[in-house]
PDB file of C-alpha atoms in Angstrom:
ATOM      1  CA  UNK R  43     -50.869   2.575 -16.435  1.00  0.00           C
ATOM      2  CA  UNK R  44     -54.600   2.721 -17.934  1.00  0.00           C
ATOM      3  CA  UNK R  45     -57.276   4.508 -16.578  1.00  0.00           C
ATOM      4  CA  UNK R  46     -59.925   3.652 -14.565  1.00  0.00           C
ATOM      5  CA  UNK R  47     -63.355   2.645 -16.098  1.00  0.00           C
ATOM      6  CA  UNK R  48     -65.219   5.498 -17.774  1.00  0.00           C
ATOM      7  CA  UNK R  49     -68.044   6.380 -20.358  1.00  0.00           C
ATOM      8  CA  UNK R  50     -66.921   8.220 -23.459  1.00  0.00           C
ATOM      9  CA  UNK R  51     -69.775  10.114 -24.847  1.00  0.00           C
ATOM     10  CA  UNK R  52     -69.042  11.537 -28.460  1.00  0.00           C
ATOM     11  CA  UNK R  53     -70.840  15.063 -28.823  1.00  0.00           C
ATOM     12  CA  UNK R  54     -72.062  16.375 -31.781  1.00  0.00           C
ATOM     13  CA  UNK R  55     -73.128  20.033 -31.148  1.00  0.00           C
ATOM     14  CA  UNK R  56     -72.443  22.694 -28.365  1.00  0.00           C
ATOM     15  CA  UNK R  57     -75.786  22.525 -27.388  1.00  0.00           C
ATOM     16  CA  UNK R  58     -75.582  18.608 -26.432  1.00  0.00           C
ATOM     17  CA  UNK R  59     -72.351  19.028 -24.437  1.00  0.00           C
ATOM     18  CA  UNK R  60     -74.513  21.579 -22.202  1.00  0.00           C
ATOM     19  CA  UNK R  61     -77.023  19.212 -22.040  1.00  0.00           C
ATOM     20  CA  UNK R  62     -74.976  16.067 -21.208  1.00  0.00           C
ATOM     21  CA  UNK R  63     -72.870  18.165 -18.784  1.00  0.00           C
ATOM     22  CA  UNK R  64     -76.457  18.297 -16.655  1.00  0.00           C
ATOM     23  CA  UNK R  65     -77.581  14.475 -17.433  1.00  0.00           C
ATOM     24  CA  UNK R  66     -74.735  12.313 -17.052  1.00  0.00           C
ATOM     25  CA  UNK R  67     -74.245  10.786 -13.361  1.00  0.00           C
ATOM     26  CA  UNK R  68     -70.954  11.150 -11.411  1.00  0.00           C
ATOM     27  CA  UNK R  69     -67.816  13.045 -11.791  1.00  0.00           C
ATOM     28  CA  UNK R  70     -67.811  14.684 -15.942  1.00  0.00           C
ATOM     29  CA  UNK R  71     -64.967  15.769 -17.636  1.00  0.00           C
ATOM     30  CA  UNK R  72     -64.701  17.670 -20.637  1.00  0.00           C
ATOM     31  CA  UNK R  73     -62.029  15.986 -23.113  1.00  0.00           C
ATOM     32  CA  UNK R  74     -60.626  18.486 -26.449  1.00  0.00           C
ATOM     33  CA  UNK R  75     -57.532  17.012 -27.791  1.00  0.00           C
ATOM     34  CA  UNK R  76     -56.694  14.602 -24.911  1.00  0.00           C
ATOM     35  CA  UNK R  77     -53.055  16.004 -23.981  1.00  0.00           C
ATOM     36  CA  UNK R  78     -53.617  17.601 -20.512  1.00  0.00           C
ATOM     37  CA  UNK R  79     -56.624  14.996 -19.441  1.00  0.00           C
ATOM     38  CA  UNK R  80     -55.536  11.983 -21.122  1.00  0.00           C
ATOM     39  CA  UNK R  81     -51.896  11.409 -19.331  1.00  0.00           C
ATOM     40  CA  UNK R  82     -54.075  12.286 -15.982  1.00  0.00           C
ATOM     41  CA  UNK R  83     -56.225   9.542 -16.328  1.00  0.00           C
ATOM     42  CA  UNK R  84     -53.551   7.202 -17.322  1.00  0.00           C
ATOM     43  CA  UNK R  85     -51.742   7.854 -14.199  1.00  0.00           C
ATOM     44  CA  UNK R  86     -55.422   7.659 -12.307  1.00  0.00           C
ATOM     45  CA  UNK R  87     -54.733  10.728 -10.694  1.00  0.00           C
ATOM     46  CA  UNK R  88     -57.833  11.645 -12.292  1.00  0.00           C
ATOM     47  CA  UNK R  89     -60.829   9.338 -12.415  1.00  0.00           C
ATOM     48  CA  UNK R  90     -64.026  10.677 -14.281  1.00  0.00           C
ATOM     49  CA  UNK R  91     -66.980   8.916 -14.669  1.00  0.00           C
ATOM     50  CA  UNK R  92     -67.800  10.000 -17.976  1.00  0.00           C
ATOM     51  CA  UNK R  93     -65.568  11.415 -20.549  1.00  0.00           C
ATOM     52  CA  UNK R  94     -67.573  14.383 -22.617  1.00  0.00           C
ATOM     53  CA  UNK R  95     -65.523  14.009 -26.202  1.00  0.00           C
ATOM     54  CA  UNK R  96     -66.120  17.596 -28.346  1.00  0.00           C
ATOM     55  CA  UNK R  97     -63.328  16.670 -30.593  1.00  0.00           C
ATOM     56  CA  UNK R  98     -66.398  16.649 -33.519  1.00  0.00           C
ATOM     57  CA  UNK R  99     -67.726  20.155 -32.757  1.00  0.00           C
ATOM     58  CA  UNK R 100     -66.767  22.235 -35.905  1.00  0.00           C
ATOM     59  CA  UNK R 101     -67.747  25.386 -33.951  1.00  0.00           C
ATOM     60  CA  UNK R 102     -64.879  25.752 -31.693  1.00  0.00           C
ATOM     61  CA  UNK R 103     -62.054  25.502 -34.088  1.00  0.00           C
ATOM     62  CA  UNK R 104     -62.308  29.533 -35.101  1.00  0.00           C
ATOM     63  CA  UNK R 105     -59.834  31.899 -35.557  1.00  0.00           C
ATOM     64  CA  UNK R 106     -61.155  35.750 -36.097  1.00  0.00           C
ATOM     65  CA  UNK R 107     -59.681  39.026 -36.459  1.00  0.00           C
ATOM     66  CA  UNK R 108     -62.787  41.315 -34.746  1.00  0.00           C
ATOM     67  CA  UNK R 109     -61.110  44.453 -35.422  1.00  0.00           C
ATOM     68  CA  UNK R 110     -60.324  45.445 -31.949  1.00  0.00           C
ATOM     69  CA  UNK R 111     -60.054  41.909 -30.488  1.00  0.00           C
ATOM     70  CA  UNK R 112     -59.282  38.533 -31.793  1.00  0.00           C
ATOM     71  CA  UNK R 113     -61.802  35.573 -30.663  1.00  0.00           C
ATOM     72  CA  UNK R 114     -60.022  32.081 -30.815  1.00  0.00           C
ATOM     73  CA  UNK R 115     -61.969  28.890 -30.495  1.00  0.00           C
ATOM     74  CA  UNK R 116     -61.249  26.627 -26.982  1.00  0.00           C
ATOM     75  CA  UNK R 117     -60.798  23.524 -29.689  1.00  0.00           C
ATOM     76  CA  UNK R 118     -57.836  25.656 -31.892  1.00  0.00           C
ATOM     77  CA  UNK R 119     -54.470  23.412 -31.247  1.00  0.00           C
ATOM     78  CA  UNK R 120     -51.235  24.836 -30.728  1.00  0.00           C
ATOM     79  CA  UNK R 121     -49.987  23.659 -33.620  1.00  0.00           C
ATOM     80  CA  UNK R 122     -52.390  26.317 -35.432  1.00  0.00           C
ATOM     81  CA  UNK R 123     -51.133  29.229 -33.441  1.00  0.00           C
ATOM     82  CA  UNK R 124     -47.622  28.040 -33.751  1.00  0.00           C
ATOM     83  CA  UNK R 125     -48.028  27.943 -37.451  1.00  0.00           C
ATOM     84  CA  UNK R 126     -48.901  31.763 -37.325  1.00  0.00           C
ATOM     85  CA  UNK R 127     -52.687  31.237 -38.118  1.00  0.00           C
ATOM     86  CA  UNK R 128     -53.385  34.199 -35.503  1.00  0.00           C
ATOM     87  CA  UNK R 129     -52.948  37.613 -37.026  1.00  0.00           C
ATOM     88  CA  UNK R 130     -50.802  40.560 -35.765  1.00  0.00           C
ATOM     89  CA  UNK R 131     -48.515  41.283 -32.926  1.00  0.00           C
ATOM     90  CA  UNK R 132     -50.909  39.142 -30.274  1.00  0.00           C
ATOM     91  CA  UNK R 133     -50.436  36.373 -33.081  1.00  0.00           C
ATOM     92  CA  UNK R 134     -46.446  36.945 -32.952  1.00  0.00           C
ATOM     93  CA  UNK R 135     -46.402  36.583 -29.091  1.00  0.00           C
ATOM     94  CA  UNK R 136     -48.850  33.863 -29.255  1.00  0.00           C
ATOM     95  CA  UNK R 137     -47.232  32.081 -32.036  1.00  0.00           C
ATOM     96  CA  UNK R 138     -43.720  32.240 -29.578  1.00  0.00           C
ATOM     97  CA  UNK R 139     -45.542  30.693 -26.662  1.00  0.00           C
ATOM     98  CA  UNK R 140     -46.838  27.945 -28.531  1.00  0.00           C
ATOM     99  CA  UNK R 141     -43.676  26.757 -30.131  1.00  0.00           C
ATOM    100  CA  UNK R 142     -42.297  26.155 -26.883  1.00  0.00           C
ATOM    101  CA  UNK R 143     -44.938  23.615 -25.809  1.00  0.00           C
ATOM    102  CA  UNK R 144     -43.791  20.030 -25.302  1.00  0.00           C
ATOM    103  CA  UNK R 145     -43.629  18.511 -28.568  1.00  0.00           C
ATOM    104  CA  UNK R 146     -44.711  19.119 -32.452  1.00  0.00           C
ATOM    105  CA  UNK R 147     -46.821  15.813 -31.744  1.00  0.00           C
ATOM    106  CA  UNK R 148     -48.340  16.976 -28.650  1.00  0.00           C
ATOM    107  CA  UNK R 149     -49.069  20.351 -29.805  1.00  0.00           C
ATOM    108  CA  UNK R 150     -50.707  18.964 -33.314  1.00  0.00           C
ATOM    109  CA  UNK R 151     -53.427  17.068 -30.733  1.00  0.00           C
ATOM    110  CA  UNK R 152     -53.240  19.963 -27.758  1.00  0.00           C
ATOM    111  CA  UNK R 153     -55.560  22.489 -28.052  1.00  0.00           C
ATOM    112  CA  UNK R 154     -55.740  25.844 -26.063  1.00  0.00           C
ATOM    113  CA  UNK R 155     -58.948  25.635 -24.668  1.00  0.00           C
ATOM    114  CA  UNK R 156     -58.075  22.243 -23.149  1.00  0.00           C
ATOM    115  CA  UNK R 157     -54.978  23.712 -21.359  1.00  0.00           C
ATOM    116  CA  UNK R 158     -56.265  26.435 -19.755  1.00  0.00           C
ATOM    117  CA  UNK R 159     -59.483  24.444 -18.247  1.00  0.00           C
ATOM    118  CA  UNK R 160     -57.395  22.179 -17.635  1.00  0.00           C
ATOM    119  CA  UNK R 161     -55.321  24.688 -15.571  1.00  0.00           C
ATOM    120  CA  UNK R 162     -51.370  22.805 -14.812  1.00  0.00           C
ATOM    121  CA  UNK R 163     -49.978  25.448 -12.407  1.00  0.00           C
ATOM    122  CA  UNK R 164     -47.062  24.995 -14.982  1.00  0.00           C
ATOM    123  CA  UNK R 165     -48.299  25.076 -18.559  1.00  0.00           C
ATOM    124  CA  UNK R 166     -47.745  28.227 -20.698  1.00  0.00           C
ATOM    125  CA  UNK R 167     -51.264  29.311 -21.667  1.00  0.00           C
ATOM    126  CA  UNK R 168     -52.797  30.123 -18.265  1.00  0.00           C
ATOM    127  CA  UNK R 169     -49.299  32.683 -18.129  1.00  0.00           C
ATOM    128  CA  UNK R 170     -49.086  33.672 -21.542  1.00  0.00           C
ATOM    129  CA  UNK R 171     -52.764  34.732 -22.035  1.00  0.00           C
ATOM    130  CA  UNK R 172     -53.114  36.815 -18.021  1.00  0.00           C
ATOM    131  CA  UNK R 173     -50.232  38.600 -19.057  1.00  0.00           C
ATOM    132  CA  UNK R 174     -52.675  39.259 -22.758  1.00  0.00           C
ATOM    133  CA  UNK R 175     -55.659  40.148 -20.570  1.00  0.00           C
ATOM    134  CA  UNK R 176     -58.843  39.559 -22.280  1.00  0.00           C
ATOM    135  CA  UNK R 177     -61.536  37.506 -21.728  1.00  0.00           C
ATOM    136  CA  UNK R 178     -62.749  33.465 -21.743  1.00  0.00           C
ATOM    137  CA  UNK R 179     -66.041  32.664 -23.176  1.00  0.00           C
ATOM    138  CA  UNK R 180     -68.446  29.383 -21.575  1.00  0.00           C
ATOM    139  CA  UNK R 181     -71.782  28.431 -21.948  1.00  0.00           C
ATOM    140  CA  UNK R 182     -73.840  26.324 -19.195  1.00  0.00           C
ATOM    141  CA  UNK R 183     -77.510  25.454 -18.822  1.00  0.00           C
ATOM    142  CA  UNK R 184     -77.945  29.533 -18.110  1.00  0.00           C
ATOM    143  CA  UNK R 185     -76.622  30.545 -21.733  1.00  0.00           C
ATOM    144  CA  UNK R 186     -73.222  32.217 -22.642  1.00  0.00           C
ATOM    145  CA  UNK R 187     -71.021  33.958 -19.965  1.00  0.00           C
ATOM    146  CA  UNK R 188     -68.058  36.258 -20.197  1.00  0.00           C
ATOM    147  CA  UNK R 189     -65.292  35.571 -17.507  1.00  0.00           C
ATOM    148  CA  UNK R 190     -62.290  37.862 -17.625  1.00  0.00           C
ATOM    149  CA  UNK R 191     -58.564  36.276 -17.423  1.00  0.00           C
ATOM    150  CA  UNK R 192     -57.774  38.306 -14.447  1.00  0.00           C
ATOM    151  CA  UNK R 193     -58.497  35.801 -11.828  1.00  0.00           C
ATOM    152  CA  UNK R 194     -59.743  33.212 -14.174  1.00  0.00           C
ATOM    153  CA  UNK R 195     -57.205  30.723 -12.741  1.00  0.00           C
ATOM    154  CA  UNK R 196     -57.997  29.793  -9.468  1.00  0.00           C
ATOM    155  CA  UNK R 197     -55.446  27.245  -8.332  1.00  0.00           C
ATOM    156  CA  UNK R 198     -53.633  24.207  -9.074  1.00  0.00           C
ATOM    157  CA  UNK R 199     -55.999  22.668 -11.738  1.00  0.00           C
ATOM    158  CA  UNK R 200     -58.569  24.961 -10.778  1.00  0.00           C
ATOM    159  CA  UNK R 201     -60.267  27.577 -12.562  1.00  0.00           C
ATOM    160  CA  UNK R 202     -63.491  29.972 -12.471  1.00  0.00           C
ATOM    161  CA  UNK R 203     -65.789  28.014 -15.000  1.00  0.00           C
ATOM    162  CA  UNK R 204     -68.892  26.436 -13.243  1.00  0.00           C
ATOM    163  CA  UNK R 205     -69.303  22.643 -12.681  1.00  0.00           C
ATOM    164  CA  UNK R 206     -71.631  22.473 -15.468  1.00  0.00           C
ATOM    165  CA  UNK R 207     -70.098  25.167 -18.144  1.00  0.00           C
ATOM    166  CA  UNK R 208     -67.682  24.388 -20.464  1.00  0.00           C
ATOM    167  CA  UNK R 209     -65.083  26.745 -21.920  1.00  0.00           C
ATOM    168  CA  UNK R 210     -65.769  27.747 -25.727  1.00  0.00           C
ATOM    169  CA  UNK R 211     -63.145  30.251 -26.532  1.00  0.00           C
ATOM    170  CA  UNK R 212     -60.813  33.595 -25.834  1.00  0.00           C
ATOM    171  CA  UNK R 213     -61.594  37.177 -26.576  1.00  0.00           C
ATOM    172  CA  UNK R 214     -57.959  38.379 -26.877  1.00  0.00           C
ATOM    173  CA  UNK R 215     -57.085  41.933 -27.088  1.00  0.00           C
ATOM    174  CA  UNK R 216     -55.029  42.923 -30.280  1.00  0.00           C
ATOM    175  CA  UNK R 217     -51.328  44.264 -29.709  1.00  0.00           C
ATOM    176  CA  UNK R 218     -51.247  47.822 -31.250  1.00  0.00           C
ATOM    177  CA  UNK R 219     -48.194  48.474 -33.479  1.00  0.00           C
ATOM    178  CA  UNK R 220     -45.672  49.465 -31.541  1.00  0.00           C
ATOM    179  CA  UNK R 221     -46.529  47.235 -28.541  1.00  0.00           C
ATOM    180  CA  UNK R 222     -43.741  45.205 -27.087  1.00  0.00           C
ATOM    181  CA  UNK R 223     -43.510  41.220 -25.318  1.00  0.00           C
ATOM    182  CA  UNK R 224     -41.534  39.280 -23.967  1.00  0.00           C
ATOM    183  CA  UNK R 225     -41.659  35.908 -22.697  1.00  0.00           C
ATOM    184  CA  UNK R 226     -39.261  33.306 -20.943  1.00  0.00           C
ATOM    185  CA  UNK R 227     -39.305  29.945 -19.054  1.00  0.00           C
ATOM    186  CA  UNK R 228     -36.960  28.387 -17.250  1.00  0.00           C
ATOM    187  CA  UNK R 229     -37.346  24.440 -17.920  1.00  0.00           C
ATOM    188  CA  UNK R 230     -34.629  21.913 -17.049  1.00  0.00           C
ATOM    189  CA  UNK R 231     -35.027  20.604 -21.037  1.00  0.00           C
ATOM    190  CA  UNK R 232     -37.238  21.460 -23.922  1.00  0.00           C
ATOM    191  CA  UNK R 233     -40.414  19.972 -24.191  1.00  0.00           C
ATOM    192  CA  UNK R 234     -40.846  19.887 -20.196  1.00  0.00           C
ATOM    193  CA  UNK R 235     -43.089  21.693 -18.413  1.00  0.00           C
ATOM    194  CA  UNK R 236     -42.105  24.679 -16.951  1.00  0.00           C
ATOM    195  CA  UNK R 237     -40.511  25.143 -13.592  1.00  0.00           C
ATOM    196  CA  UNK R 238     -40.853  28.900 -13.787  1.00  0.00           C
ATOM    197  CA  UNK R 239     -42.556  31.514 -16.202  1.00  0.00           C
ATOM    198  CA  UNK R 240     -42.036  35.219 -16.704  1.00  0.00           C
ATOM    199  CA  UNK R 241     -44.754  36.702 -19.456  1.00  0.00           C
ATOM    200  CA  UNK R 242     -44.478  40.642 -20.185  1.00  0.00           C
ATOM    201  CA  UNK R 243     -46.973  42.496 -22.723  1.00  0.00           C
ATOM    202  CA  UNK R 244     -46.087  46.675 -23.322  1.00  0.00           C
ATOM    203  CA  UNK R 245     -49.152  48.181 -25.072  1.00  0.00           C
ATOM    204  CA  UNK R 246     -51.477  51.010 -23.454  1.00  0.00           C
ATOM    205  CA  UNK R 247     -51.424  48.891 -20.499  1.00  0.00           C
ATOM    206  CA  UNK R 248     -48.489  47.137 -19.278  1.00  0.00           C
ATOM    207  CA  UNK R 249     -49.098  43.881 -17.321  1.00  0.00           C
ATOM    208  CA  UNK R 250     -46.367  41.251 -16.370  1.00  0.00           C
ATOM    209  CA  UNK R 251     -46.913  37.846 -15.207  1.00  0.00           C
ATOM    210  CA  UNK R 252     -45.571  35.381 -12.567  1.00  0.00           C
ATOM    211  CA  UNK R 253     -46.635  31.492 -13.601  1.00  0.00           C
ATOM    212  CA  UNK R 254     -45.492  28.116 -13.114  1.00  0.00           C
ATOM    213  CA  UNK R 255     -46.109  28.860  -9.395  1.00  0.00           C
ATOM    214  CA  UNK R 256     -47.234  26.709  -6.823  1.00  0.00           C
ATOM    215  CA  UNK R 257     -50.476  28.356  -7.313  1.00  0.00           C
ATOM    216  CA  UNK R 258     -52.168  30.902  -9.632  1.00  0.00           C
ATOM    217  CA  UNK R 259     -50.260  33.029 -11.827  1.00  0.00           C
ATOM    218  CA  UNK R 260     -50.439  36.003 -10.839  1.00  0.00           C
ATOM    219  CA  UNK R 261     -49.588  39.944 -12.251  1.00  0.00           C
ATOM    220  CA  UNK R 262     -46.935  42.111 -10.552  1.00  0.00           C
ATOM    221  CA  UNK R 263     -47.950  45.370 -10.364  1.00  0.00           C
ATOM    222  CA  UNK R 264     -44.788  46.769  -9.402  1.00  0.00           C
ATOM    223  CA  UNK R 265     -42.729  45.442 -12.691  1.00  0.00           C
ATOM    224  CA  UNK R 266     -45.791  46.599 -14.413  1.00  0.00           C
ATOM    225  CA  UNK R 267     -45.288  50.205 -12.709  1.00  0.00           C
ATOM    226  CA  UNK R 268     -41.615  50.207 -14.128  1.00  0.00           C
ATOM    227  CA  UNK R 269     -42.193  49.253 -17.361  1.00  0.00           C
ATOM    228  CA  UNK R 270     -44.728  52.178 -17.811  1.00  0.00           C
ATOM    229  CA  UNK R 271     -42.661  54.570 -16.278  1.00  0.00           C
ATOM    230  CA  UNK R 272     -40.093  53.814 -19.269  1.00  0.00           C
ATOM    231  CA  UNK R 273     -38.339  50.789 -17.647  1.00  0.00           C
ATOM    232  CA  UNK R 274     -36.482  48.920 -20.606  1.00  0.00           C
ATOM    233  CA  UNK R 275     -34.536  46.600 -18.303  1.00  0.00           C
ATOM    234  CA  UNK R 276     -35.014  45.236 -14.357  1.00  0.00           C
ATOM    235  CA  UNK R 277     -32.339  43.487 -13.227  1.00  0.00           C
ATOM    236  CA  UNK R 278     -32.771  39.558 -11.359  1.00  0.00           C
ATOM    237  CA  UNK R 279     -32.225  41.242  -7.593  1.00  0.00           C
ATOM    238  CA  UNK R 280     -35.080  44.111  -7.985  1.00  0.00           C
ATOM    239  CA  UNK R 281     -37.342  41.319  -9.615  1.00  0.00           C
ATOM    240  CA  UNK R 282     -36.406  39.270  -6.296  1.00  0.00           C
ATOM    241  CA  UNK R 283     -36.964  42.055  -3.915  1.00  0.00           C
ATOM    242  CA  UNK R 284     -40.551  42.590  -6.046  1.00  0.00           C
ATOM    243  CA  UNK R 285     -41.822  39.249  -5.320  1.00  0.00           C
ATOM    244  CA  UNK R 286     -40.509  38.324  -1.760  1.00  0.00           C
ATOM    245  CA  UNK R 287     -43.373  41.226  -1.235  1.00  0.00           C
ATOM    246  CA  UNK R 288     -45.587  38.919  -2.825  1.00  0.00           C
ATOM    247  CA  UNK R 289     -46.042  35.863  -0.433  1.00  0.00           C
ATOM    248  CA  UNK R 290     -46.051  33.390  -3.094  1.00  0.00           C
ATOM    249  CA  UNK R 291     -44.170  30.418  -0.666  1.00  0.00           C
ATOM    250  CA  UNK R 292     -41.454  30.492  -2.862  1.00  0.00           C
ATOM    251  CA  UNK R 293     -38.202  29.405  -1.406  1.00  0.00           C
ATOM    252  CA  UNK R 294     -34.709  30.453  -2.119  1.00  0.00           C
ATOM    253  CA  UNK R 295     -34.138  28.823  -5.813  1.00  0.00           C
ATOM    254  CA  UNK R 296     -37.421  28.974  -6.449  1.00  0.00           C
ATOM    255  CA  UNK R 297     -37.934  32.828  -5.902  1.00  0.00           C
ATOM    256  CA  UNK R 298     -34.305  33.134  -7.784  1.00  0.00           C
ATOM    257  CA  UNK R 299     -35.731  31.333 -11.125  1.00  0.00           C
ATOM    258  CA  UNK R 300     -38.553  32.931 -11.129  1.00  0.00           C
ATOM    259  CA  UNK R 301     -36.694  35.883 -11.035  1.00  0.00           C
ATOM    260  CA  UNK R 302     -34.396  35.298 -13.645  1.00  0.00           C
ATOM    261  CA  UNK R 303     -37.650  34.718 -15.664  1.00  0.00           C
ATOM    262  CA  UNK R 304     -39.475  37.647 -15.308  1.00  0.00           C
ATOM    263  CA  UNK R 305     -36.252  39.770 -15.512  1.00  0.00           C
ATOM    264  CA  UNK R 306     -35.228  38.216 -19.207  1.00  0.00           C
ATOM    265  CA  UNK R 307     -39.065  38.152 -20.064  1.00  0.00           C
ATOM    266  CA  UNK R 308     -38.851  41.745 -20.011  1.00  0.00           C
ATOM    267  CA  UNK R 309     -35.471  42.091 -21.466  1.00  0.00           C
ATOM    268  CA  UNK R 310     -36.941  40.367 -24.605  1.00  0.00           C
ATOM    269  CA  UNK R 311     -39.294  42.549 -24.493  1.00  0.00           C
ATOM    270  CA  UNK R 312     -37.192  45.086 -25.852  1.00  0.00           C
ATOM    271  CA  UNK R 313     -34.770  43.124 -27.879  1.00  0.00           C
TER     272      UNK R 313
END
């Protein structure tokens, strides 16, 4: 299929994207490398009347070590962090996750900013970067804001960013030496998108992830309890007893892989 008709505006500088985001008419969307929105459009299952295109802006493309965080540009592809351009144990997890998205072709276009605006239920960054913690960084026609991760991703292809903001980057925590991760996805072939996501960080403050949900991802305290009371291992039936607490409308294979891959998430996490 095509898409429907649309403007494509090609944006120089941050500052005109903010200001086009408030001009143009109708339905905007904001396009980086085109892998999340352009199959959506194809399929017309989304319909925008203008296309904002900040595949020019130089600005977003950053990759810096900060000392005691790491700030990554929204318009850095996976290929880049996949390639090991991010420094450090959060570069080693990060590097992981992004080898394991859909294909070397995709992930040379794909960027990171792009997937988690874009916000799939089943894609690995909204996952892999809760179970980080950290921050996103947007600017709108009221300046620069700070949104934190926790809670970031509202729903199904929804997130926190305003109607008129756009998403300019992550401040990422850095992984202390010594910190541990794990992360696993069960997919019925590589390449696909996930059908369930376990995501499991071990620094100063343990935080484990549930993604490729129906919903949100969201963080289980109570696996997050056990692995800072020394837990090295929790087997697939406490996992399942964790999240039938949780309410997440999973049903009986569903709650099992998810399970399995939060149980072998933290299992790598300690092999």
């Amino acid at each position: 299929m095509k898409p429907a008709k649309f403007e494509h505006q090609r944006i120089a500088t941050l500052e005109d994207a903010v200001a086009a985001m408030g001009e143009a008419d109708g339905e905007k969307r904001v396009l980086g490398g085109g892998q999340s929105l352009g199959p959506m459009m194809n399929l017309r299952l989304a319909q925008p009347d203008v296309v904002l295109d900040l595949s020019r802006i130089d600005g977003l493309t950053g990759i810096e070590d900060a000392g005691d965080k790491l700030k990554i540009g929204a318009r850095v592809t996976h290929a880049r962090i996949e390639d090991g351009e991010v420094p450090g144990a959060t570069g080693a997890y990060m590097q992981f996750v992004a080898a394991g998205i859909s294909y070397r072709s995709v992930r040379n276009r794909g960027t990171i900013g792009g997937s988690v605006a874009h916000s799939d239920p089943s894609a690995d960054w909204p996952s892999a970067l809760l179970a980080l913690g950290g921050d996103v960084t947007a600017v709108g026609p009221n300046g620069l804001r700070t949104i934190s991760l926790d809670g970031f991703t509202v729903g199904p292809f929804t997130t926190g960013l305003g109607y008129d903001e756009i998403l300019t980057g992550f401040e990422l925590p850095v992984l202390g030496v010594g910190a541990a991760w794990g992360y696993y996805k069960v997919n019925r072939k590589p390449g696909e998108f996930a059908d369930a996501i376990g995501a499991v960080t071990v620094g100063p403050e343990p935080r484990a992830v549930c993604g490729a949900t129906e919903t949100a991802p969201f963080r289980v305290p109570e696996i997050e309890a056990k692995l800072a009371a020394g837990a090295r291992e929790i087997s697939v039936a406490e996992v399942r007893d964790i999240l039938v607490g949780h309410d997440a409308g999973f049903d009986d294979y569903e709650l099992q892989i998810h399970a399995v891959a939060l149980s072998r998430a933290v299992k790598r996490a300690f092999t």
